[in-house]
Amino acid sequence: MEFTIHFLFNLSLLLVLLFFCILWSERLNKYESNKKITTAYFLSCLIISSIFTYEVHNGILLGLNNVGFIVGGLYAGLGPLLALVIIIIRGFYGFNIDFWITVLFYGGMALCFRWLSPWFVLKRKRYRVFITIALTSFLSILHIVPLELLNITYERIDIWFACFVIIPLGVGLISSIMEELCKIYALRRHVLKARKLEAVEQMAAAISHEIRNPLTSAIGFIQLLREGSIDKEKENQYLSIIKTELKSAERVIQDYFTFSSPNTNITETISIEKVLQEVLDSYHLMSSLQSIQIKTNFLNTLRVVGDEQRLHQCLVNIIKNAIEAMNSGGILTVETESVGEKVFIRIKDTGIGMNQEQIDRLGEPYYSTKGDMGTGLGLMVSYSIVRAMGGTIHVESKEGAGTCFHLTLPGVKVHG
C-alpha cells in the first residue's frame, strides 16, 4: 500500500493548502484577490503534486496532477495555464516518451477544458461534482492503459486503488469545497447588495421625513398669507417662520450632501477656539431656556487645516445633541487641548447618557438615540467630516451620567 499512502499524504497537503488559501481569501475579502488566490492555489497544487510523484517504472511517473488540473481547469478556466505548467515541470524529469505523452495528453485536455469550462459552470452543483469525479476516473483509466499495454510489472491493487479511489476522492472533496465557497461568496454578495439597498432606503426615508415636516409647516403658513385677512405684524411673523422652516429643510439637504461627499477642495487654517465660540454663541439662548450652564476651557493657539464651514457643521451637530440630552438642565463643558501634533476637543454633557450598544451604533445610517424624533443624519455627518479631516471620534457615556465626545484632529503649528 506504499503507493496509496503516498497519494493520501499528497492529498492531505492539498487540503491543508486549500484551508490556508480560504483563510487568506477571507482576510482580503476582495473579488480580484480571490481570483489571484485561486490561481495561486492550483499552481501550488501542481508543484506539490510534481514534487511527490511516484515512479511506477523507469521514467514513468504518477501523481495527483489531475486533481489540481481538473478542478482548476473546469471551475476557474485555468486549463491552458495549468497544462503548460505540468509540461514544464515534467520536462525537468527528462525528455523521454513519458514527456511526449504528457505533452499530447495535457495539451489536448487543455483545449477541451477551454471549450468545456463555460458549459460546466452553468450546470447545477451536484452535476458539476459528478462530472469532475467521472472525468477523473476516465483520465485514471488513460493512465493505467499504457502500463497494461507495455506489460510493465507494478503493484496493480495498490496503484488501481490509488487511481480509482484516492484521486477521484480528492477531486470530489476539493470540488465540493469549491461549490460551498462559490455558494458562500454568492450569498455574501447578495447580503452586501441588500444592505446597501436597505441603507439607501433608510436614508431616503430619513431625508423625506426631515424635509417633509418643515415644508408642511411652511406650506400651511403660506396658505394663511394667501387669505389676505391678517395684519402686518402677523404677516412678518409668518414670513419669519417660513424662512426658518425652509432653512431647516436646506440644512437637512446640506447634511446629506456633506455625508455623501465629505472631502472638499477647501483647505484653510482654522482656529478651533473661534469655531467653538461661534457654535456656542448660536446656542446660547437655547441653553439658557433649558437652564444649562456652559463651561469652556480653550487654548487660543490651536489650529487645524480643513473646511471651516464643515467643521462648524460637525460641532453644531454634536453640541446640539448634547444640549438636547439635558432637558432638565445641566452643565455643558467644552475643552480643547494639544498633545504633540494632535488637537483634542472634548464636549461633555450631564444628560441622560447612553449604554454601550447605543455608543457602538453612533454614526450608523438611520440610527438615532432620539427614537422616531431623530434620523441619526447629524452624527453621521459629524463622523464623516472628522474622518475626511484625518481625525477620529471617541465617545464615552454612561446612562444617567452624561456623555463625552472626544474629537482628535491633526494640528498645525502656530509660529511666532
Coordinates of C-alpha atoms in Angstrom, one line a residue:
M1 CA 0.0 0.0 0.0
E2 CA 3.0 2.3 -0.3
F3 CA 1.5 4.0 -3.4
T4 CA -1.8 4.6 -1.7
I5 CA -0.2 6.0 1.4
H6 CA 2.0 8.3 -0.8
F7 CA -1.1 9.7 -2.5
L8 CA -3.0 10.1 0.7
F9 CA -0.2 12.2 2.2
N10 CA -0.1 14.3 -1.0
L11 CA -3.9 14.8 -0.9
S12 CA -3.7 15.9 2.7
L13 CA -1.2 18.6 1.8
L14 CA -3.5 19.9 -1.0
L15 CA -6.4 20.1 1.5
V16 CA -4.3 21.9 4.1
L17 CA -3.1 24.3 1.5
L18 CA -6.7 24.9 0.5
F19 CA -7.6 25.7 4.1
F20 CA -5.0 28.4 4.3
C21 CA -6.0 29.8 1.0
I22 CA -9.6 30.1 2.2
L23 CA -8.3 32.0 5.4
W24 CA -6.2 34.3 3.2
S25 CA -9.2 34.9 0.9
E26 CA -11.5 35.7 3.9
R27 CA -8.9 38.2 5.3
L28 CA -8.6 40.1 2.0
N29 CA -12.3 39.8 1.1
K30 CA -11.9 41.2 -2.5
Y31 CA -13.1 39.7 -5.7
E32 CA -9.8 40.5 -7.6
S33 CA -7.8 39.0 -4.7
N34 CA -9.9 35.8 -4.8
K35 CA -9.1 35.2 -8.4
K36 CA -5.4 35.6 -7.7
I37 CA -5.6 33.3 -4.7
T38 CA -7.4 30.7 -6.7
T39 CA -4.8 30.8 -9.5
A40 CA -2.0 30.6 -6.9
Y41 CA -3.7 27.6 -5.2
F42 CA -4.0 25.5 -8.3
L43 CA -0.5 26.3 -9.4
S44 CA 0.8 25.3 -6.0
C45 CA -1.2 22.1 -6.2
L46 CA 0.7 21.2 -9.4
I47 CA 4.0 22.0 -7.8
I48 CA 3.3 19.9 -4.7
S49 CA 1.9 17.0 -6.8
S50 CA 5.0 17.1 -9.0
I51 CA 7.3 17.0 -6.0
F52 CA 5.5 14.0 -4.6
T53 CA 5.2 12.0 -7.8
Y54 CA 5.7 8.2 -7.7
E55 CA 7.9 6.4 -10.2
V56 CA 6.0 3.3 -11.3
H57 CA 8.7 2.2 -13.8
N58 CA 11.8 3.7 -15.4
G59 CA 10.8 7.3 -16.2
I60 CA 7.0 6.6 -15.9
L61 CA 5.6 8.8 -13.1
L62 CA 2.2 9.0 -11.5
G63 CA 1.0 11.8 -9.2
L64 CA -2.0 13.9 -8.2
N65 CA -1.6 16.4 -11.0
N66 CA -5.1 15.6 -12.3
V67 CA -6.6 16.9 -9.0
G68 CA -5.5 20.5 -9.5
F69 CA -5.7 20.3 -13.3
I70 CA -9.3 19.1 -13.5
V71 CA -10.8 21.3 -10.7
G72 CA -8.8 24.4 -11.7
G73 CA -9.5 23.8 -15.4
L74 CA -13.2 23.4 -15.0
Y75 CA -14.0 25.8 -12.2
A76 CA -11.5 28.6 -12.8
G77 CA -10.9 28.2 -16.6
L78 CA -7.2 27.7 -16.0
G79 CA -6.8 24.6 -18.2
P80 CA -4.2 26.0 -20.7
L81 CA -2.1 27.6 -17.9
L82 CA -2.1 24.5 -15.7
A83 CA -1.3 22.3 -18.7
L84 CA 1.7 24.4 -19.6
V85 CA 3.0 24.3 -16.0
I86 CA 2.6 20.5 -15.9
I87 CA 4.5 20.1 -19.2
I88 CA 7.3 22.4 -18.0
I89 CA 7.7 20.6 -14.7
R90 CA 7.6 17.2 -16.4
G91 CA 10.4 18.4 -18.6
F92 CA 12.8 18.6 -15.6
Y93 CA 12.5 14.9 -15.2
G94 CA 13.8 14.2 -18.8
F95 CA 12.5 14.2 -22.4
N96 CA 11.6 10.6 -22.7
I97 CA 8.5 9.0 -24.1
D98 CA 6.5 9.8 -21.0
F99 CA 7.3 13.5 -21.5
W100 CA 5.8 13.5 -25.0
I101 CA 2.8 11.6 -23.8
T102 CA 2.3 14.3 -21.2
V103 CA 2.5 17.0 -23.8
L104 CA -0.1 15.3 -26.0
F105 CA -2.3 14.4 -23.2
Y106 CA -2.4 17.6 -21.2
G107 CA -2.2 19.8 -24.3
G108 CA -5.3 18.1 -25.7
M109 CA -7.1 18.2 -22.4
A110 CA -6.3 22.0 -22.1
L111 CA -8.0 22.6 -25.4
C112 CA -11.0 20.6 -24.3
F113 CA -11.3 22.4 -21.0
R114 CA -11.2 25.8 -22.7
W115 CA -14.4 24.7 -24.5
L116 CA -15.8 22.7 -21.6
S117 CA -15.4 25.2 -18.8
P118 CA -18.2 27.7 -19.8
W119 CA -20.6 24.8 -20.3
F120 CA -19.5 23.3 -17.0
V121 CA -20.1 26.4 -14.8
L122 CA -23.7 26.6 -16.0
K123 CA -24.6 23.1 -14.6
R124 CA -26.1 22.5 -11.2
K125 CA -23.9 21.8 -8.2
R126 CA -24.4 18.1 -7.9
Y127 CA -23.9 17.6 -11.7
R128 CA -20.6 19.6 -11.5
V129 CA -19.2 17.4 -8.7
F130 CA -20.3 14.3 -10.5
I131 CA -18.7 15.5 -13.8
T132 CA -15.3 16.1 -12.1
I133 CA -15.3 12.7 -10.4
A134 CA -16.3 10.9 -13.6
L135 CA -13.8 12.8 -15.7
T136 CA -11.1 12.0 -13.1
S137 CA -11.9 8.3 -13.2
F138 CA -11.8 8.4 -17.0
L139 CA -8.4 10.0 -17.0
S140 CA -7.2 7.5 -14.5
I141 CA -8.1 4.8 -17.0
L142 CA -6.0 6.6 -19.6
H143 CA -3.0 6.5 -17.2
I144 CA -3.4 2.8 -16.4
V145 CA -3.9 1.6 -20.0
P146 CA -0.3 2.3 -21.2
L147 CA 1.0 0.4 -18.2
E148 CA -1.0 -2.6 -19.2
L149 CA -0.1 -2.3 -22.9
L150 CA 3.6 -2.1 -22.2
N151 CA 3.3 -5.2 -19.9
I152 CA 5.1 -3.3 -17.1
T153 CA 5.3 -5.1 -13.8
Y154 CA 3.7 -3.0 -11.0
E155 CA 1.5 -3.4 -7.9
R156 CA -1.8 -3.4 -9.6
I157 CA -4.1 -3.4 -6.5
D158 CA -2.2 -0.6 -4.8
I159 CA -2.0 1.6 -7.9
W160 CA -5.5 0.8 -9.1
F161 CA -6.9 1.7 -5.7
A162 CA -5.0 5.0 -5.6
C163 CA -6.0 5.9 -9.2
F164 CA -9.7 4.9 -8.9
V165 CA -10.3 5.8 -5.3
I166 CA -7.8 8.3 -3.9
I167 CA -7.6 10.6 -6.9
P168 CA -11.4 10.8 -7.5
L169 CA -11.9 11.2 -3.8
G170 CA -9.5 14.2 -3.7
V171 CA -11.2 15.7 -6.8
G172 CA -14.6 15.2 -5.2
L173 CA -13.6 16.8 -1.9
I174 CA -12.0 19.8 -3.5
S175 CA -14.9 20.2 -5.9
S176 CA -17.4 20.1 -3.0
I177 CA -15.4 22.7 -1.1
M178 CA -15.2 24.9 -4.2
E179 CA -19.0 24.6 -4.6
E180 CA -19.6 25.6 -1.0
L181 CA -17.2 28.6 -1.4
C182 CA -19.0 29.7 -4.5
K183 CA -22.3 29.5 -2.6
I184 CA -20.9 31.5 0.3
Y185 CA -19.4 34.2 -1.9
A186 CA -22.7 34.5 -3.9
L187 CA -24.6 34.7 -0.6
R188 CA -22.2 37.3 0.7
R189 CA -22.6 39.5 -2.4
H190 CA -26.3 39.2 -2.1
V191 CA -26.3 40.3 1.6
L192 CA -23.9 43.2 0.8
K193 CA -26.2 44.3 -2.0
A194 CA -29.3 44.0 0.2
R195 CA -27.5 46.0 3.0
K196 CA -26.6 48.8 0.5
L197 CA -30.2 49.0 -0.8
E198 CA -31.5 49.0 2.8
A199 CA -29.1 51.8 3.7
V200 CA -30.3 53.8 0.7
E201 CA -34.0 53.2 1.5
Q202 CA -33.4 54.2 5.1
M203 CA -31.5 57.3 4.1
A204 CA -34.3 58.3 1.7
A205 CA -36.9 57.8 4.4
A206 CA -34.8 59.8 6.8
I207 CA -34.4 62.7 4.4
S208 CA -38.0 62.7 3.3
H209 CA -39.1 62.7 7.0
E210 CA -36.8 65.5 7.9
I211 CA -37.7 67.7 4.9
R212 CA -41.5 67.0 4.9
N213 CA -42.0 68.5 8.4
P214 CA -40.6 72.0 7.7
L215 CA -42.1 72.1 4.2
T216 CA -45.6 71.1 5.6
S217 CA -45.3 73.9 8.2
A218 CA -44.1 76.4 5.5
I219 CA -47.0 75.5 3.2
G220 CA -49.5 76.0 6.0
F221 CA -48.3 79.5 6.7
I222 CA -48.2 80.3 3.0
Q223 CA -51.9 79.4 2.8
L224 CA -52.6 81.7 5.7
L225 CA -50.8 84.5 4.0
R226 CA -52.8 84.0 0.8
E227 CA -56.1 84.6 2.7
G228 CA -55.1 88.3 3.0
S229 CA -57.0 88.9 6.2
I230 CA -54.1 89.2 8.5
D231 CA -52.3 92.3 9.9
K232 CA -48.8 93.3 9.0
E233 CA -47.3 92.1 12.3
K234 CA -48.8 88.6 11.8
E235 CA -47.6 88.6 8.2
N236 CA -44.0 89.4 9.2
Q237 CA -44.2 86.7 11.9
Y238 CA -45.4 84.1 9.4
L239 CA -42.8 85.1 6.9
S240 CA -40.1 84.7 9.6
I241 CA -41.4 81.2 10.5
I242 CA -41.5 80.2 6.8
K243 CA -37.9 81.4 6.4
T244 CA -36.8 79.4 9.4
E245 CA -38.6 76.2 8.2
L246 CA -37.1 76.5 4.7
K247 CA -33.6 76.9 6.3
S248 CA -34.3 73.8 8.3
A249 CA -35.0 71.8 5.1
E250 CA -31.9 73.3 3.5
R251 CA -29.8 72.2 6.4
V252 CA -31.0 68.6 6.0
I253 CA -30.1 68.6 2.3
Q254 CA -26.7 70.1 3.2
D255 CA -26.2 67.4 5.8
Y256 CA -26.9 64.7 3.2
F257 CA -24.5 66.4 0.7
T258 CA -21.8 66.6 3.3
F259 CA -22.2 62.9 4.3
S260 CA -22.2 61.7 0.7
S261 CA -19.2 63.9 -0.2
P262 CA -17.2 64.8 2.9
N263 CA -14.0 65.7 1.1
T264 CA -13.5 69.3 -0.1
N265 CA -11.0 71.3 -2.1
I266 CA -11.1 74.0 0.5
T267 CA -8.1 73.8 2.8
E268 CA -7.7 76.7 5.2
T269 CA -6.1 77.1 8.6
I270 CA -8.9 77.1 11.2
S271 CA -8.9 78.5 14.7
I272 CA -10.6 75.9 17.0
E273 CA -11.4 78.5 19.6
K274 CA -13.2 80.7 17.1
V275 CA -15.3 78.0 15.6
L276 CA -16.3 76.6 19.0
Q277 CA -17.2 80.0 20.3
E278 CA -19.4 80.7 17.3
V279 CA -21.3 77.5 17.8
L280 CA -21.8 78.1 21.5
D281 CA -23.0 81.6 20.9
S282 CA -25.6 80.4 18.4
Y283 CA -27.0 78.0 21.1
H284 CA -26.7 80.5 24.0
L285 CA -30.4 81.2 24.0
M286 CA -31.4 77.6 23.7
S287 CA -29.1 76.6 26.6
S288 CA -30.4 79.4 28.8
L289 CA -34.0 78.4 28.3
Q290 CA -33.1 74.8 29.4
S291 CA -31.2 76.1 32.4
I292 CA -27.9 74.7 31.0
Q293 CA -24.6 76.2 32.2
I294 CA -21.8 76.3 29.7
K295 CA -18.2 75.9 30.8
T296 CA -15.3 76.4 28.5
N297 CA -11.5 75.9 28.6
F298 CA -9.9 76.9 25.3
L299 CA -6.3 77.1 24.2
N300 CA -6.3 80.0 21.7
T301 CA -3.3 78.8 19.8
L302 CA -4.9 75.6 18.4
R303 CA -5.2 75.4 14.6
V304 CA -6.3 72.7 12.2
V305 CA -6.5 72.5 8.4
G306 CA -9.8 71.9 6.6
D307 CA -13.1 73.5 5.6
E308 CA -14.2 75.8 8.4
Q309 CA -17.8 75.7 7.4
R310 CA -17.9 71.9 7.6
L311 CA -16.1 71.8 10.9
H312 CA -18.6 74.3 12.2
Q313 CA -21.4 71.9 10.9
C314 CA -19.7 69.0 12.7
L315 CA -19.5 70.7 16.0
V316 CA -23.1 72.1 15.7
N317 CA -24.4 68.6 15.4
I318 CA -22.5 67.3 18.5
I319 CA -23.2 70.3 20.7
K320 CA -26.9 70.4 19.7
N321 CA -27.3 66.8 20.7
A322 CA -25.5 67.5 24.0
I323 CA -27.9 70.3 24.8
E324 CA -31.0 68.3 23.8
A325 CA -29.8 65.5 26.1
M326 CA -30.2 67.8 29.1
N327 CA -33.9 68.7 29.1
S328 CA -33.9 69.3 32.8
G329 CA -30.8 71.4 32.9
G330 CA -27.2 70.6 33.4
I331 CA -23.6 71.5 32.6
L332 CA -22.1 71.6 29.1
T333 CA -18.3 71.5 29.2
V334 CA -16.2 72.2 26.1
E335 CA -12.4 72.0 26.4
T336 CA -9.5 71.9 24.0
E337 CA -6.0 70.5 24.4
S338 CA -2.9 69.9 22.4
V339 CA -0.6 67.0 22.8
G340 CA 2.3 66.8 20.3
E341 CA 0.8 67.3 16.8
K342 CA -2.7 66.4 17.8
V343 CA -5.6 68.7 18.8
F344 CA -8.2 67.3 21.2
I345 CA -11.7 68.7 21.6
R346 CA -13.9 67.4 24.5
I347 CA -17.6 68.1 24.5
K348 CA -19.1 66.8 27.7
D349 CA -22.7 67.0 29.0
T350 CA -24.5 65.8 32.1
G351 CA -27.5 64.5 30.3
I352 CA -29.3 61.1 30.1
G353 CA -26.3 59.3 28.7
M354 CA -26.2 56.1 26.6
N355 CA -25.5 52.4 27.0
Q356 CA -22.7 50.6 25.3
E357 CA -24.9 49.3 22.5
Q358 CA -26.1 52.8 21.6
I359 CA -22.4 54.1 21.7
D360 CA -21.4 51.3 19.3
R361 CA -24.1 52.2 16.8
L362 CA -23.5 56.0 16.7
G363 CA -22.8 57.2 13.2
E364 CA -24.8 54.3 11.6
P365 CA -27.3 55.2 8.9
Y366 CA -30.8 55.9 10.2
Y367 CA -29.8 55.2 13.9
S368 CA -30.7 57.8 16.5
T369 CA -31.0 57.7 20.3
K370 CA -34.0 60.0 19.9
G371 CA -36.2 57.3 18.5
D372 CA -38.7 58.4 15.9
M373 CA -37.8 62.1 16.6
G374 CA -34.4 61.7 15.0
T375 CA -32.7 60.2 12.0
G376 CA -29.1 60.0 13.0
L377 CA -28.1 62.0 10.0
G378 CA -26.4 64.7 12.1
L379 CA -23.9 62.4 13.8
M380 CA -23.3 60.5 10.5
V381 CA -22.2 63.8 9.0
S382 CA -20.0 64.6 12.0
Y383 CA -18.2 61.3 11.8
S384 CA -17.8 61.7 8.0
I385 CA -16.3 65.2 8.4
V386 CA -13.9 64.2 11.1
R387 CA -12.7 61.2 9.1
A388 CA -12.2 63.4 6.0
M389 CA -10.0 65.7 8.1
G390 CA -7.9 62.8 9.2
G391 CA -9.3 62.6 12.7
T392 CA -11.2 60.3 15.0
I393 CA -14.2 60.5 17.3
H394 CA -14.3 58.5 20.6
V395 CA -17.4 58.5 22.8
E396 CA -17.6 57.8 26.5
S397 CA -21.0 57.6 28.1
K398 CA -23.0 56.1 31.0
E399 CA -26.7 56.0 31.4
G400 CA -27.8 58.8 33.7
A401 CA -24.3 60.2 34.0
G402 CA -23.9 62.1 30.7
T403 CA -21.8 61.7 27.6
C404 CA -18.4 62.9 26.5
F405 CA -17.3 63.2 22.8
H406 CA -13.5 63.2 22.3
L407 CA -12.5 64.6 18.9
T408 CA -8.9 64.1 17.8
L409 CA -7.6 66.2 14.8
P410 CA -4.2 66.7 13.2
G411 CA -2.9 70.1 14.4
V412 CA -1.0 72.8 12.8
K413 CA 1.9 74.6 14.5
V414 CA 1.5 78.3 15.1
H415 CA 4.7 80.3 14.5
G416 CA 5.5 83.4 16.4

